[in-house]
CSV table of C-alpha atoms and ligand atoms in Angstrom, one decimal:
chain,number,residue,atom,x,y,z
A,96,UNK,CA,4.1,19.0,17.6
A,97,UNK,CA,5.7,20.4,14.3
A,98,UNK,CA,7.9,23.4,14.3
A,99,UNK,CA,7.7,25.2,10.7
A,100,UNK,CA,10.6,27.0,10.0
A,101,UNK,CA,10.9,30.7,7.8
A,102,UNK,CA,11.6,30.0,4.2
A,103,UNK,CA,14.9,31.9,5.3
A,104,UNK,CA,15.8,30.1,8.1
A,105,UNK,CA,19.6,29.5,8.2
A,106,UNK,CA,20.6,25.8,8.6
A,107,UNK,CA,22.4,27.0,12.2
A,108,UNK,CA,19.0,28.1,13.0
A,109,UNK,CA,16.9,24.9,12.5
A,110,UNK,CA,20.0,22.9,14.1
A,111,UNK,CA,19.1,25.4,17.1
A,112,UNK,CA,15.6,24.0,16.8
A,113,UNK,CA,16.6,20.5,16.9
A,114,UNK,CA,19.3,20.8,19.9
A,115,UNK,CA,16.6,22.9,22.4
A,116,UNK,CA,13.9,19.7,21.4
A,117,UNK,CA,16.7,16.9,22.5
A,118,UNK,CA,17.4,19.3,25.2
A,119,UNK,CA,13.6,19.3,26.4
A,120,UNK,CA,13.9,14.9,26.3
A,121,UNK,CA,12.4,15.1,22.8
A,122,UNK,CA,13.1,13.7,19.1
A,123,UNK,CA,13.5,15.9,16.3
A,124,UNK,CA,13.2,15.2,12.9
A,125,UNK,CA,13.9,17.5,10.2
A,126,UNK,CA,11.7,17.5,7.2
A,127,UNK,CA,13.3,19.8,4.8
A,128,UNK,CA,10.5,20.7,2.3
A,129,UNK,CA,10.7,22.9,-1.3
A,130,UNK,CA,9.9,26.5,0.2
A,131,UNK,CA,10.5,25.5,4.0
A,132,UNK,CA,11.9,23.3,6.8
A,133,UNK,CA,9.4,21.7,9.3
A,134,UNK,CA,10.7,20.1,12.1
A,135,UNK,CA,8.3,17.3,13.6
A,136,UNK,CA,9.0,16.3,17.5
A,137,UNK,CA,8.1,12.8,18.7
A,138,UNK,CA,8.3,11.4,21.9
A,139,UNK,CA,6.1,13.4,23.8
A,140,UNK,CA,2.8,11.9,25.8
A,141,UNK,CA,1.3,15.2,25.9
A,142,UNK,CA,1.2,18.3,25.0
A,143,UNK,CA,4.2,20.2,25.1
A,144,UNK,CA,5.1,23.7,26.1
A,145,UNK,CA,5.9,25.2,23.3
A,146,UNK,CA,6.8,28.7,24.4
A,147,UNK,CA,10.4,28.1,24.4
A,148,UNK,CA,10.5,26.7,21.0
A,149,UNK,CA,8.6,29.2,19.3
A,150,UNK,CA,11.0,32.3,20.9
A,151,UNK,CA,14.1,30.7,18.5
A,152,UNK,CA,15.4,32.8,15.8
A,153,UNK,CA,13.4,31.1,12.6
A,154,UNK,CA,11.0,29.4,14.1
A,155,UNK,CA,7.5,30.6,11.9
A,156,UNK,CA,5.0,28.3,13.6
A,157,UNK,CA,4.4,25.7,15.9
A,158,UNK,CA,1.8,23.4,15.1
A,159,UNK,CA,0.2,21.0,18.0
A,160,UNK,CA,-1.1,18.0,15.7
A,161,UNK,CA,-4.7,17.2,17.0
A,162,UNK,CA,-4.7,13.6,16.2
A,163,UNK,CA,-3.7,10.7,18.2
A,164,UNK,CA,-1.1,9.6,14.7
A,165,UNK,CA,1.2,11.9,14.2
A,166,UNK,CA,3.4,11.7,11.0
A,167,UNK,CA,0.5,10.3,9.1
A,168,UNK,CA,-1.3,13.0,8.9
A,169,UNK,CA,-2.1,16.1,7.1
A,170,UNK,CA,-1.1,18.6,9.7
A,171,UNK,CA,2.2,16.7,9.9
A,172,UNK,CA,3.1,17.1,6.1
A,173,UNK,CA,0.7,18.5,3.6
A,174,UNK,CA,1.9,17.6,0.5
A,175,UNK,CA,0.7,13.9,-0.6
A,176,UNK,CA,3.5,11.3,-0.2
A,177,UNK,CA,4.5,9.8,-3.3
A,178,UNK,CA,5.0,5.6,-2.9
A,179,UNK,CA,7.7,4.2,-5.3
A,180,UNK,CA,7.7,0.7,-5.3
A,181,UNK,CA,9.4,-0.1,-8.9
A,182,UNK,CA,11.1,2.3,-11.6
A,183,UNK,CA,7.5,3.9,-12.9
A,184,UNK,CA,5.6,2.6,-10.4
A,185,UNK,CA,4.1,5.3,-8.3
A,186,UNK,CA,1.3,5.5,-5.7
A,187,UNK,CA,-0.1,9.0,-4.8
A,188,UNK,CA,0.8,11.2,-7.8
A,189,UNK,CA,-1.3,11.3,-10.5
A,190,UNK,CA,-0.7,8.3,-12.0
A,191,UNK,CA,-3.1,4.8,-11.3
A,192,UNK,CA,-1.3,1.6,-10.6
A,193,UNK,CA,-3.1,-1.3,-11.1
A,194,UNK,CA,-2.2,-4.2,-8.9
A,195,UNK,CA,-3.5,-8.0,-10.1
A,196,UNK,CA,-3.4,-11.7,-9.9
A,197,UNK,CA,-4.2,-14.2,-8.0
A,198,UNK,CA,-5.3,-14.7,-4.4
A,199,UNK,CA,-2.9,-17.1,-3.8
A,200,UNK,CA,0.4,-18.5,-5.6
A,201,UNK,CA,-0.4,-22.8,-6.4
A,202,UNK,CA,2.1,-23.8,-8.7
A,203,UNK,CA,5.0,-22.0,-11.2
A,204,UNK,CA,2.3,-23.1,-14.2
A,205,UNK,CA,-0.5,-20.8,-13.0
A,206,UNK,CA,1.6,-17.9,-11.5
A,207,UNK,CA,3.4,-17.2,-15.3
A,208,UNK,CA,-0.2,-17.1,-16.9
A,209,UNK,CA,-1.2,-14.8,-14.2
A,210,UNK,CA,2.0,-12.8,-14.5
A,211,UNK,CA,1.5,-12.8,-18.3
A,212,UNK,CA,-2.7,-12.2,-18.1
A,213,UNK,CA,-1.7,-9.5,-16.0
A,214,UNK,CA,0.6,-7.8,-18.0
A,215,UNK,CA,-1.7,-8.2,-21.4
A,216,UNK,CA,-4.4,-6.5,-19.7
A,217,UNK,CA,-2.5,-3.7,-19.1
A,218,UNK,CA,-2.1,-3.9,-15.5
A,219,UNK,CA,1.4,-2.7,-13.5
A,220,UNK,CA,2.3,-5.1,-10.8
A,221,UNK,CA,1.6,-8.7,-9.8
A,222,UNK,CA,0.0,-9.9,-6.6
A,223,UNK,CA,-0.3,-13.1,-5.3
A,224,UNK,CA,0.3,-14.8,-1.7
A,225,UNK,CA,3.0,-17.2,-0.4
A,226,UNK,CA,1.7,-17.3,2.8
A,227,UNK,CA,-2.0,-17.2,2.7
A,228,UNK,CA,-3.4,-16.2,7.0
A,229,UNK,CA,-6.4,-18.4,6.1
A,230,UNK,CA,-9.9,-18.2,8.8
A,231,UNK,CA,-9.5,-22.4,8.8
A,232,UNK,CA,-6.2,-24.3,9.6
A,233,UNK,CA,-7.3,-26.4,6.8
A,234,UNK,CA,-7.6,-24.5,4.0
A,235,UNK,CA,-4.4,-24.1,1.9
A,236,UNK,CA,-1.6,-22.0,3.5
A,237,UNK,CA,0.2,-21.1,0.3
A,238,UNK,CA,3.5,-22.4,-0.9
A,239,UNK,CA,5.4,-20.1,1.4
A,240,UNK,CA,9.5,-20.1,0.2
A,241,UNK,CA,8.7,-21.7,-3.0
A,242,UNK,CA,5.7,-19.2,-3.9
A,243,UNK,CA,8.2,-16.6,-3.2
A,244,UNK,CA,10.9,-18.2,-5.2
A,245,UNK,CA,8.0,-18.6,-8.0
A,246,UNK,CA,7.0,-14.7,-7.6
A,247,UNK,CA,10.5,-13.9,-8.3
A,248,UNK,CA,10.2,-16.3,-11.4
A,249,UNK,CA,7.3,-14.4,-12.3
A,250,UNK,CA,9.3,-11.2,-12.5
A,251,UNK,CA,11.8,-11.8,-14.0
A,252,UNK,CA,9.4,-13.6,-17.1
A,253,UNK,CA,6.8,-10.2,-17.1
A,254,UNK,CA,8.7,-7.6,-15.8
A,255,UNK,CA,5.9,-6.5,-13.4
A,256,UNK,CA,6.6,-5.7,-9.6
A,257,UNK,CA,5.3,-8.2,-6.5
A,258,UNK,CA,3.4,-6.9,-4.4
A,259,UNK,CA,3.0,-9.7,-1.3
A,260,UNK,CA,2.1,-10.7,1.9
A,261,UNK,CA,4.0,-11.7,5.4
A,262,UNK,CA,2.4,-12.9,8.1
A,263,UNK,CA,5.1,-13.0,10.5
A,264,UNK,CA,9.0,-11.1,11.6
A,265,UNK,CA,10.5,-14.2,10.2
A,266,UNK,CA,8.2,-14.2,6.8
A,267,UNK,CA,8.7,-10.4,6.5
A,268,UNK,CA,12.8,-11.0,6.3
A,269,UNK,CA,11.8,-13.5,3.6
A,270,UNK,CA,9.2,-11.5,1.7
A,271,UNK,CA,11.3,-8.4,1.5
A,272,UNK,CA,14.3,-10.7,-0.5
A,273,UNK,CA,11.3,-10.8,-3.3
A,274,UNK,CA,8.8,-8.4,-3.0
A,275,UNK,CA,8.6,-4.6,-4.4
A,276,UNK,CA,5.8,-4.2,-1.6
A,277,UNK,CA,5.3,-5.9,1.4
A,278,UNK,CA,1.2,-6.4,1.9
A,279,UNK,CA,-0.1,-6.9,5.8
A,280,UNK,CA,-3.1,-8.4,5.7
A,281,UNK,CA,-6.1,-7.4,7.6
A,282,UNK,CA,-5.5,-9.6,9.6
A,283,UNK,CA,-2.7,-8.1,10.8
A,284,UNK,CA,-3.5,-4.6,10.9
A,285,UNK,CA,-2.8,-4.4,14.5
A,286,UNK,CA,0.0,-6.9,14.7
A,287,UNK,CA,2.3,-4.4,16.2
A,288,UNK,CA,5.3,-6.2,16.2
A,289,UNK,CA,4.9,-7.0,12.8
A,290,UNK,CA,4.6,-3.1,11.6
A,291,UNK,CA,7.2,-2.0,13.5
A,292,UNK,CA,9.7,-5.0,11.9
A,293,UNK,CA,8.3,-3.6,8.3
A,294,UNK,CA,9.0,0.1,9.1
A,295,UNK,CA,12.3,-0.6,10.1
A,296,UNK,CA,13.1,-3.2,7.0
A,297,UNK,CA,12.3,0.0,5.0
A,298,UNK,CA,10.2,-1.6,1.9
A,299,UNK,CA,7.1,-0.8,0.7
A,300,UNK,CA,4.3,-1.5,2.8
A,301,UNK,CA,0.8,-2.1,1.6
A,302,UNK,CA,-0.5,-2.2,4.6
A,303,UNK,CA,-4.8,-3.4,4.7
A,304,UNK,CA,-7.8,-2.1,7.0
A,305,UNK,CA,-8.6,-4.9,9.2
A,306,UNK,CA,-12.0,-6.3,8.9
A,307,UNK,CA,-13.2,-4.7,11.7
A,308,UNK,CA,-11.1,-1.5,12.3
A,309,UNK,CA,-12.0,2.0,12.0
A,310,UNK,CA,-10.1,4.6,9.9
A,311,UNK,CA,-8.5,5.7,12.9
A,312,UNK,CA,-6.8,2.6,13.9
A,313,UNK,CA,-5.8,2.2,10.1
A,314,UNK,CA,-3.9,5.2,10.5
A,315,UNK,CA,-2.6,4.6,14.0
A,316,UNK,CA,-1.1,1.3,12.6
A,317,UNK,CA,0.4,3.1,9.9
A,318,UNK,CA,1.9,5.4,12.1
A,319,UNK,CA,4.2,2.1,13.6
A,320,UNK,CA,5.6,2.1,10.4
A,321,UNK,CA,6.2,5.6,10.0
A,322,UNK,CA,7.6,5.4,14.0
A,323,UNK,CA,10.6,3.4,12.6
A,324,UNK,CA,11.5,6.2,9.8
A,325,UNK,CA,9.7,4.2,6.6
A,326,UNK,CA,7.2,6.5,5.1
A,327,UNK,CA,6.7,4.2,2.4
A,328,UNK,CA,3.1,3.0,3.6
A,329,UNK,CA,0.3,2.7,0.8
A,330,UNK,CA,-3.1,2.1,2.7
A,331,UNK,CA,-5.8,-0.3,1.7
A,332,UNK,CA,-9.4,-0.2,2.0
A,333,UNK,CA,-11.1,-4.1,1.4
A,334,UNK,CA,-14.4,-3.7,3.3
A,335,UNK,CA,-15.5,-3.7,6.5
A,336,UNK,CA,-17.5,-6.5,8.3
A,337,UNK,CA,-21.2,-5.8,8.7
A,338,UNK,CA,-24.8,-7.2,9.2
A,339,UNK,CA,-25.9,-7.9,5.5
A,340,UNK,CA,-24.4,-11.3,4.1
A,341,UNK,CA,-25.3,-10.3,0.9
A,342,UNK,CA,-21.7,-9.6,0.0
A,343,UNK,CA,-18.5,-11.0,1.9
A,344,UNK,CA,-18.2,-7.5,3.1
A,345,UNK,CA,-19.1,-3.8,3.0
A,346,UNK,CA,-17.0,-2.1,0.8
A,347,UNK,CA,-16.2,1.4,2.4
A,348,UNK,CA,-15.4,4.4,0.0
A,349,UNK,CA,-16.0,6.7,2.2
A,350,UNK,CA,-13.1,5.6,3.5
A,351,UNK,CA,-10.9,6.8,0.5
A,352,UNK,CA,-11.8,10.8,0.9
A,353,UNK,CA,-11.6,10.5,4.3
A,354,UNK,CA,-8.4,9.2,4.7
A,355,UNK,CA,-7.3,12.1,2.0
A,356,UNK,CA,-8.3,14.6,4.3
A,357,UNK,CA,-6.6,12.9,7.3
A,358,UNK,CA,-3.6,11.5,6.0
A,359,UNK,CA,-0.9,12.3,3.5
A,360,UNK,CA,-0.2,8.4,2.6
A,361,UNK,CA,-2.0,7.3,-0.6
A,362,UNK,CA,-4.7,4.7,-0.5
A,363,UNK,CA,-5.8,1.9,-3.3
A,364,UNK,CA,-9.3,0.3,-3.4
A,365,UNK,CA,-9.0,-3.7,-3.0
A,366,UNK,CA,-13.0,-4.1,-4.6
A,367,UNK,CA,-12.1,-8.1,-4.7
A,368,UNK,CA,-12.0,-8.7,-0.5
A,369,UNK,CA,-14.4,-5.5,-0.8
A,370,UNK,CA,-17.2,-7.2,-2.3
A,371,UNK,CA,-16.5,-11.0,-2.6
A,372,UNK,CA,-18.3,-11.5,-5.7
A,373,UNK,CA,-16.6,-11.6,-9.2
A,374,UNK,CA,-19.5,-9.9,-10.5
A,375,UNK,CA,-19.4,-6.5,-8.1
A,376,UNK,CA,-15.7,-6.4,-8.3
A,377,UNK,CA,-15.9,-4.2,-11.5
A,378,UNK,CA,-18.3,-1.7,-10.6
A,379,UNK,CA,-16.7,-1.4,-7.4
A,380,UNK,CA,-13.3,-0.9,-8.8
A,381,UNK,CA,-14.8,2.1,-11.2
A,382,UNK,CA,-16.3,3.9,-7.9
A,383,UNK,CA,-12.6,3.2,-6.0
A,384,UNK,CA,-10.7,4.7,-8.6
A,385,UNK,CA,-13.6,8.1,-9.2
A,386,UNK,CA,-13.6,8.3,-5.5
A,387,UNK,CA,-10.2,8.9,-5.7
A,388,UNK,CA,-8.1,6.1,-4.9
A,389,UNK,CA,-4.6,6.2,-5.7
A,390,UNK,CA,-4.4,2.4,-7.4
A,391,UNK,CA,-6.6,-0.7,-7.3
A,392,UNK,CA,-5.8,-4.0,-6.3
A,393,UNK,CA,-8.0,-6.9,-7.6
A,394,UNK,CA,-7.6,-10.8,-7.8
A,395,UNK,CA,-7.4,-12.4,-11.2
A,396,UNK,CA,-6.8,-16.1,-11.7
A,397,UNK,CA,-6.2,-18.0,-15.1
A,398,UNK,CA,-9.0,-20.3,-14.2
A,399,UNK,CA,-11.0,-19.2,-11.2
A,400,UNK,CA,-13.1,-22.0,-10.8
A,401,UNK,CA,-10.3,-24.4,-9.8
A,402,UNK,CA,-8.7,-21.7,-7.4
A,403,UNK,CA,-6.9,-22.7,-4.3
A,404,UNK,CA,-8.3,-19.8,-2.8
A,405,UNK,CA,-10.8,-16.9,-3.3
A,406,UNK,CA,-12.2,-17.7,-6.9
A,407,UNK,CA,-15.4,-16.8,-6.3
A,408,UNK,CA,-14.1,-13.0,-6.5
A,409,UNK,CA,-11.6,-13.8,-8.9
A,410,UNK,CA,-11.8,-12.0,-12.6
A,411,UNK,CA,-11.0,-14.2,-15.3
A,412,UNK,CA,-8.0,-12.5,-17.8
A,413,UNK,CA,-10.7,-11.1,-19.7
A,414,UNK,CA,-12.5,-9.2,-17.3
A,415,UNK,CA,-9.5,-8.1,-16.4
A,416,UNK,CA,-8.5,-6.8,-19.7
A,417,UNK,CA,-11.9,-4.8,-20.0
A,418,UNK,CA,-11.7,-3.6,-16.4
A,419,UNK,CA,-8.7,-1.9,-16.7
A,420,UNK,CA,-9.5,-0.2,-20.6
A,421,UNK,CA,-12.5,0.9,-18.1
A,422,UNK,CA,-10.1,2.3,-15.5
A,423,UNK,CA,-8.3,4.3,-18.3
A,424,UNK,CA,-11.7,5.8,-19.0
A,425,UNK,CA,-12.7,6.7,-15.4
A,426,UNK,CA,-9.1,8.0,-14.8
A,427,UNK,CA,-9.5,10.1,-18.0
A,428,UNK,CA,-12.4,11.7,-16.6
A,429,UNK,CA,-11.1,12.5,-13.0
A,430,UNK,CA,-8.1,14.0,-14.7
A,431,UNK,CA,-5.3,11.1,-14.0
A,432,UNK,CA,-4.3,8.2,-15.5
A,433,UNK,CA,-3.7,4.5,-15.6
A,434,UNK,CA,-0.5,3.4,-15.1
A,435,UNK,CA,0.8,2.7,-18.6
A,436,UNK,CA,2.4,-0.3,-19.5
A,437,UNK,CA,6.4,1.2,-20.7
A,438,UNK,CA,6.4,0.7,-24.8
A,439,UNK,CA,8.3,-1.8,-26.2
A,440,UNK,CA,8.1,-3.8,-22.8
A,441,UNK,CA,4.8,-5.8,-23.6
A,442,UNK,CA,5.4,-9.8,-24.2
A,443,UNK,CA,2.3,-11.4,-25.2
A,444,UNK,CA,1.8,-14.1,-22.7
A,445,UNK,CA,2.4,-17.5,-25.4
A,446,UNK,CA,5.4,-15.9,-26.7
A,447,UNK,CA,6.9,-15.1,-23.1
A,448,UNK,CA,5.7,-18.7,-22.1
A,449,UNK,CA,6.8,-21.0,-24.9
A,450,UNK,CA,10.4,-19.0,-25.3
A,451,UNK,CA,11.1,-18.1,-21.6
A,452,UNK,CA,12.9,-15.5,-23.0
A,453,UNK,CA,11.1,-12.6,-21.8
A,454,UNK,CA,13.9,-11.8,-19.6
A,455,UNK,CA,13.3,-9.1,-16.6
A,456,UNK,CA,11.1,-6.9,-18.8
A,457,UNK,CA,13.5,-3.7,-17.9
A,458,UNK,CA,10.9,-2.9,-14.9
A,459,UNK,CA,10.4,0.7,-16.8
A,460,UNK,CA,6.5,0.0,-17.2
B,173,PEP,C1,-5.5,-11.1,0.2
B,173,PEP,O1,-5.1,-10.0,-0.3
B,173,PEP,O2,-5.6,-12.2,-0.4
B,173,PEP,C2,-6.0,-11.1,1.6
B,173,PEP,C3,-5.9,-12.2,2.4
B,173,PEP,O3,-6.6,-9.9,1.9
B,173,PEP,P1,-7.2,-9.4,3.3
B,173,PEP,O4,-6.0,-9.3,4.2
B,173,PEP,O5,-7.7,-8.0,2.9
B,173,PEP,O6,-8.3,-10.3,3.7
B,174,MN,MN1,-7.6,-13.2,-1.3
């Protein structure tokens, strides 16, 4: 349930509010807003009588929220929420992050010349997993610590935000040391203990549609983050699993307008797990982006075809490069924009690599 408040409530009013909710066994949190203060009440299994609530002095409405997630959706909070993850880094407003590198991180060589490929092309942070959840136990696992001490390497050489993955409570600890954004795989969509642990580390969370999930229980596994008090949650549609093997998976962008009416949180396109093939991860990536989502995240590797992991979908730097100058155009058209790259901030990749001067590239991109 969410109590609005008048736009002239007094602040003894809405503490009114919040005392007669604890006083009914209820949690109230106050969301003090530009014209108004709502007041959202969790801890309720049903419905709840909301007679005496809406009698107080101020109160304007009370809102019963239809859907089984509460503070991710619309009827919660209906302005979108804005996701920071780096000075200039935004997802949600009108700007377009573009997230990109590799699947996985394999040595310090190949994570700079992503980092750098990356930031030539025009593209705002840096992906790439130290722990890799892998379908076979024999397929690399990714560096874990040492990737992560390698991502922050790669940092501080481009200047570019991480964005990566944990697996676990004890990898989460460790991820959040180095990451901007902490990413939870689809296969952990519904690895409860997990969300909870990253709403209450308070990070960034790029959290992914399992494979097999519907945009329901996306939301309802955001909403364990959101439980813990982190609103920080960017979504991620990478395909669902379906019938036709003529693409690793089906690429939902429905999803994207959907979740805009439901939810509040922004949502990026991830065209790379989407489609599984290098040469529908472009197209794809267009229709993410003029369907409306709120970044993209693709896979890029310096060399592809020697990839530890995932380089069949892999761009190479150059693809890359002319994806992106094609995301400025579809932005452009849709009334946003790309990202841009912060002036004066740029290192072109031989100079950064041969000097290693680059330094922490002031983040401001
Ligand atoms: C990845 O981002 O490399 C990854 C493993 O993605 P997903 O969880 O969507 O399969
Ligand atoms: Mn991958």
């Amino acid at each position: 349930m969410l109590v609005v408040m008048h736009p002239s409530a007094t602040s003894a009013e809405i503490s009114r509010v919040v005392e007669a909710v604890e006083e009914m066994g209820y949690e109230a949190r106050p969301m003090p807003g530009a014209q108004r203060t709502a007041i959202g009440i969790v801890g309720n299994d049903g419905r709840i009588d909301s007679s005496r609530i809406a009698a107080l002095a101020g109160v304007a409405q009370v809102i019963h929220v239809t859907q089984p997630y509460k503070q991710v959706s619309r009827e919660w909070r209906a302005e979108s929420t804005i996701v920071t993850i780096a000075p200039g880094v935004s997802f949600g407003g009108n700007d377009v992050p573009i997230i990109a590198g590799p699947c996985s991180v394999e040595s310090e060589t190949q994570i700079l010349e992503a980092a750098h490929a990356v930031r030539d092309a025009g593209g705002t942070a840096l992906r790439g997993g130290a722990f890799k959840p892998r379908s076979s136990p024999y397929s690399f696992q990714g560096l874990g610590k040492q990737g992560l001490e390698l991502l922050a390497l790669a940092r501080r050489e481009s200047g570019l935000p991480i964005v990566t993955e944990a697996m676990d409570e004890e990898g989460a600890h460790l991820v959040a040391e180095v990451a901007d954004c902490i990413q939870i795989g689809a296969r952990n969509m519904q690895n409860y203990s997990l969300l909870k642990c990253v709403g209450r580390i308070g990070k960034p969370v790029l959290l992914k549609r399992g494979m097999a999930a519907t945009i329901a229980d996306l939301l309802l596994s955001a909403e364990y983050v959101l439980s813990e008090g982190n609103d920080q949650v960017i979504l991620c549609e990478r395909g669902v699993r379906t019938f036709d093997p003529s693409a690793r998976n089906m690429f939902d962008l429905t999803a994207i307008p959907t979740v805009h009416e439901l939810s509040h949180l922004p949502i990026v396109g991830d065209p790379s797990h989407g489609t599984g093939v290098r040469d529908k991860v472009t197209p794809m990536a267009r229709a993410a982006l003029a369907a409306g989502a709120d970044g993209i995240i693709v896979e890029m590797h310096p060399h592809p075809d020697s990839a530890l992991s995932d380089g069949a979908q892999s761009l190479y730097p150059a693809q890359l490069r002319a994806l992106i100058d094609e995301l400025r155009a579809v932005a452009t058209a849709i009334g946003r924009r790309v990202t841009p790259v912060a002036k004066g901030a740029h290192q072109s990749s031989d100079n950064a690599l041969q000097t290693g001067t680059s330094g922490p590239a002031a983040g401001k991109h």
